[in-house]
């Protein structure tokens, strides 16, 4: 995996992530967090837990890379031969930005579904 070509853009997306998540969650009631999407899948609460768990996991890797001149760390890839791949910290940050953006979109889709259901009940 290679480092992203536009590091400033990736860092900006990564830094905007928490606010993007906060905006996606703003105004939700506790019951909304546990509503099951019509087509199945995780609830909003489960998505938030998943995102924060992933951030906790990758935060350690980012911290390790910050102490390394090359900004890389060894990532164990689960292959039969136990191959190790050098992964630039920029690639991890980009991966995390992509991950959060994906889940924020999922939360927004669930919110739209909740709003549609509420309009049907009225």
Backbone as numpy.savetxt, mean C-alpha at the origin, in Angstrom:
# Nx Ny Nz CAx CAy CAz Cx Cy Cz
15.59 -6.24 -10.10 14.73 -5.06 -10.10 15.63 -3.83 -10.10
15.24 -2.82 -10.86 16.04 -1.60 -10.97 15.42 -0.47 -10.17
16.27 0.50 -9.84 15.79 1.69 -9.15 14.90 2.48 -10.11
13.91 3.19 -9.59 13.04 3.99 -10.46 13.83 5.10 -11.14
13.41 5.47 -12.34 14.12 6.51 -13.09 13.82 7.91 -12.54
12.63 8.12 -12.00 12.25 9.44 -11.49 12.07 9.36 -9.97
13.18 9.44 -9.27 13.16 9.26 -7.81 12.29 10.32 -7.12
12.33 11.56 -7.58 11.55 12.61 -6.92 10.06 12.34 -7.02
9.61 11.86 -8.16 8.19 11.53 -8.35 7.78 10.39 -7.43
8.63 9.38 -7.33 8.34 8.23 -6.47 8.29 8.66 -5.02
9.25 9.46 -4.60 9.25 9.94 -3.21 8.02 10.79 -2.91
7.60 11.60 -3.87 6.40 12.43 -3.68 5.16 11.55 -3.54
5.05 10.51 -4.38 3.91 9.59 -4.28 3.92 8.87 -2.94
5.08 8.42 -2.51 5.22 7.70 -1.25 4.84 8.62 -0.08
5.34 9.85 -0.11 5.06 10.81 0.97 3.59 11.20 1.01
2.92 11.20 -0.14 1.50 11.57 -0.20 0.59 10.44 0.27
1.13 9.24 0.40 0.33 8.07 0.74 -0.51 8.19 2.00
0.08 8.57 3.13 -0.72 8.64 4.36 -1.91 9.61 4.25
-1.69 10.76 3.62 -2.79 11.72 3.48 -3.86 11.17 2.53
-3.43 10.49 1.49 -4.37 9.88 0.55 -5.25 8.85 1.26
-4.63 8.04 2.11 -5.38 7.05 2.88 -6.32 7.74 3.86
-5.83 8.76 4.54 -6.68 9.48 5.49 -7.90 10.09 4.80
-7.70 10.65 3.61 -8.83 11.22 2.87 -9.82 10.15 2.45
-9.31 8.98 2.06 -10.19 7.88 1.64 -11.04 7.38 2.81
-10.53 7.54 4.03 -11.23 7.04 5.22 -12.09 8.10 5.90
-11.90 9.35 5.54 -12.58 10.46 6.21 -14.09 10.29 6.18
-14.70 10.44 7.34 -16.15 10.44 7.45 -16.80 9.06 7.53
-16.01 8.02 7.44 -16.59 6.67 7.52 -17.01 6.36 8.95
-18.13 5.68 9.08 -18.57 5.20 10.39 -17.91 3.85 10.66
-17.92 3.43 11.90 -17.33 2.14 12.27 -17.96 1.00 11.48
-19.27 1.05 11.31 -19.96 -0.01 10.56 -19.52 -0.04 9.09
-19.20 1.14 8.53 -18.72 1.19 7.14 -17.40 0.44 6.99
-16.57 0.53 8.01 -15.26 -0.13 7.95 -15.38 -1.65 7.85
-16.48 -2.19 8.35 -16.66 -3.64 8.37 -17.64 -4.16 7.33
-18.13 -3.27 6.48 -19.07 -3.70 5.43 -18.35 -4.57 4.41
-18.98 -5.67 4.03 -18.42 -6.58 3.02 -18.75 -6.06 1.63
-17.76 -5.95 0.75 -18.06 -5.58 -0.63 -18.98 -6.60 -1.28
-19.84 -6.15 -2.18 -20.84 -7.04 -2.80 -20.19 -8.21 -3.54
-19.07 -7.95 -4.20 -18.41 -9.02 -4.95 -17.38 -9.77 -4.12
-17.42 -9.58 -2.81 -16.47 -10.26 -1.94 -15.18 -9.47 -1.80
-14.32 -9.99 -1.01 -13.03 -9.32 -0.77 -12.97 -8.75 0.63
-11.89 -8.07 0.87 -11.63 -7.51 2.19 -12.52 -6.31 2.49
-12.80 -6.15 3.77 -13.49 -4.94 4.23 -12.47 -3.80 4.24
-12.95 -2.59 4.40 -12.04 -1.44 4.49 -11.12 -1.60 5.69
-11.64 -2.05 6.80 -10.79 -2.25 7.99 -9.67 -3.25 7.69
-9.99 -4.33 7.00 -8.97 -5.34 6.66 -7.93 -4.77 5.71
-8.37 -3.94 4.78 -7.42 -3.31 3.85 -6.46 -2.42 4.61
-6.98 -1.62 5.53 -6.12 -0.72 6.31 -5.12 -1.51 7.13
-5.55 -2.59 7.75 -4.63 -3.43 8.51 -3.55 -4.02 7.60
-3.96 -4.47 6.42 -3.01 -5.04 5.46 -1.96 -4.01 5.05
-2.40 -2.79 4.75 -1.48 -1.74 4.32 -0.50 -1.40 5.44
-1.00 -1.26 6.66 -0.10 -0.90 7.76 0.84 -2.04 8.10
0.38 -3.28 8.00 1.28 -4.42 8.22 2.39 -4.43 7.19
2.04 -4.19 5.93 3.04 -4.14 4.88 4.04 -3.02 5.09
3.55 -1.86 5.51 4.45 -0.75 5.79 5.42 -1.09 6.91
4.93 -1.75 7.95 5.81 -2.16 9.05 6.90 -3.11 8.56
6.53 -4.03 7.71 7.49 -5.00 7.18 8.55 -4.31 6.33
8.13 -3.51 5.36 9.07 -2.89 4.43 9.84 -1.74 5.05
9.31 -1.14 6.12 10.04 -0.06 6.80 11.40 -0.55 7.26
11.49 -1.78 7.74 12.77 -2.33 8.19 13.75 -2.41 7.03
13.28 -2.82 5.87 14.14 -2.92 4.70 14.63 -1.55 4.26
13.76 -0.56 4.29 14.13 0.80 3.90 15.18 1.33 4.88
14.99 1.09 6.17 15.95 1.55 7.16 17.32 0.89 6.96
17.32 -0.41 6.65 18.59 -1.10 6.39 19.29 -0.49 5.19
18.53 -0.19 4.15 19.12 0.35 2.93 19.68 1.75 3.15
19.06 2.52 4.03 19.54 3.88 4.28 20.96 3.88 4.86
21.34 2.82 5.53 22.68 2.72 6.08 23.68 2.11 5.12
23.27 1.87 3.89 24.10 1.21 2.90 24.41 2.20 1.78
25.69 2.38 1.46 26.08 3.35 0.42 25.37 3.13 -0.90
25.15 1.88 -1.28 24.52 1.59 -2.55 23.00 1.68 -2.49
22.44 1.86 -1.32 20.99 1.96 -1.19 20.29 0.69 -1.59
20.89 -0.44 -1.30 20.32 -1.73 -1.65 20.38 -2.66 -0.46
19.59 -3.70 -0.52 19.68 -4.75 0.47 19.38 -6.06 -0.22
19.78 -7.15 0.41 19.54 -8.46 -0.20 18.12 -8.91 0.13
17.38 -9.23 -0.88 16.01 -9.70 -0.71 15.99 -11.17 -1.08
15.58 -12.02 -0.15 15.52 -13.46 -0.43 14.29 -13.74 -1.27
14.51 -14.19 -2.48 13.43 -14.57 -3.38 13.15 -16.04 -3.15
11.89 -16.39 -3.00 11.54 -17.80 -2.73 11.57 -18.61 -4.03
12.76 -18.98 -4.41 12.94 -19.83 -5.58 13.54 -21.14 -5.10
13.43 -22.19 -5.90 13.97 -23.48 -5.48 15.47 -23.43 -5.14
16.21 -22.55 -5.84 17.66 -22.50 -5.59 18.04 -21.47 -4.53
17.06 -20.80 -3.91 17.33 -19.85 -2.84 18.03 -18.59 -3.32
17.80 -18.19 -4.54 18.41 -17.02 -5.17 18.18 -15.75 -4.34
19.23 -14.92 -4.22 19.12 -13.61 -3.58 19.24 -12.54 -4.65
18.38 -11.56 -4.59 18.41 -10.47 -5.56 18.66 -9.17 -4.82
19.53 -8.31 -5.38 19.75 -6.99 -4.82 18.61 -6.08 -5.25
17.96 -5.47 -4.30 16.79 -4.65 -4.59 17.07 -3.22 -4.14
17.10 -2.26 -5.07 17.34 -0.87 -4.68 16.21 -0.36 -3.79
16.57 0.48 -2.83 15.57 1.01 -1.91 14.51 1.82 -2.68
14.91 2.45 -3.76 13.94 3.19 -4.57 12.86 2.28 -5.14
13.24 1.06 -5.48 12.26 0.10 -6.00 11.27 -0.30 -4.91
11.76 -0.42 -3.68 10.87 -0.76 -2.56 9.91 0.39 -2.30
10.42 1.61 -2.33 9.56 2.77 -2.09 8.52 2.90 -3.20
8.92 2.64 -4.44 7.96 2.68 -5.54 6.91 1.57 -5.38
7.35 0.40 -4.99 6.43 -0.72 -4.78 5.41 -0.38 -3.69
5.88 0.24 -2.61 4.98 0.62 -1.52 4.01 1.72 -1.95
4.48 2.67 -2.75 3.57 3.72 -3.25 2.50 3.10 -4.14
2.91 2.20 -5.04 1.94 1.51 -5.90 0.93 0.72 -5.07
1.43 0.04 -4.05 0.60 -0.80 -3.20 -0.47 0.03 -2.50
-0.06 1.14 -1.92 -1.02 1.97 -1.21 -2.03 2.58 -2.18
-1.56 3.06 -3.33 -2.48 3.65 -4.30 -3.53 2.63 -4.74
-3.10 1.40 -4.95 -4.03 0.33 -5.33 -5.11 0.15 -4.26
-4.69 0.09 -3.00 -5.65 -0.14 -1.93 -6.53 1.08 -1.64
-6.01 2.28 -1.83 -6.85 3.47 -1.69 -7.95 3.44 -2.76
-7.60 3.05 -3.98 -8.62 2.92 -5.03 -9.67 1.88 -4.64
-9.25 0.80 -4.04 -10.19 -0.24 -3.59 -11.12 0.31 -2.51
-10.56 1.06 -1.57 -11.38 1.67 -0.52 -12.40 2.63 -1.13
-11.96 3.43 -2.08 -12.88 4.37 -2.73 -13.99 3.64 -3.48
-13.65 2.51 -4.09 -14.68 1.71 -4.78 -15.69 1.16 -3.79
-15.22 0.71 -2.64 -16.13 0.20 -1.61 -17.02 1.34 -1.10
-16.43 2.52 -0.93 -17.22 3.68 -0.50 -18.32 3.99 -1.50
-17.99 3.96 -2.79 -19.02 4.22 -3.82 -20.12 3.19 -3.73
-19.74 1.95 -3.49 -20.73 0.88 -3.35 -21.64 1.15 -2.15
-21.04 1.56 -1.03 -21.83 1.88 0.17 -22.78 3.05 -0.10
-22.31 4.05 -0.81 -23.15 5.20 -1.13 -24.31 4.80 -2.04
-24.02 3.96 -3.03 -25.08 3.48 -3.94 -26.14 2.71 -3.16
-25.70 1.87 -2.23 -26.63 1.07 -1.42 -27.49 1.98 -0.55
-26.87 3.01 0.03 -27.62 3.94 0.88 -28.66 4.70 0.06
-28.34 5.07 -1.17 -29.30 5.77 -2.03 -30.48 4.85 -2.39
-30.20 3.58 -2.61 -31.25 2.62 -2.94 -32.22 2.44 -1.77
-31.73 2.51 -0.56 -32.55 2.33 0.63 -33.46 3.56 0.84
-33.00 4.72 0.47 -33.79 5.95 0.67 -34.98 5.95 -0.17
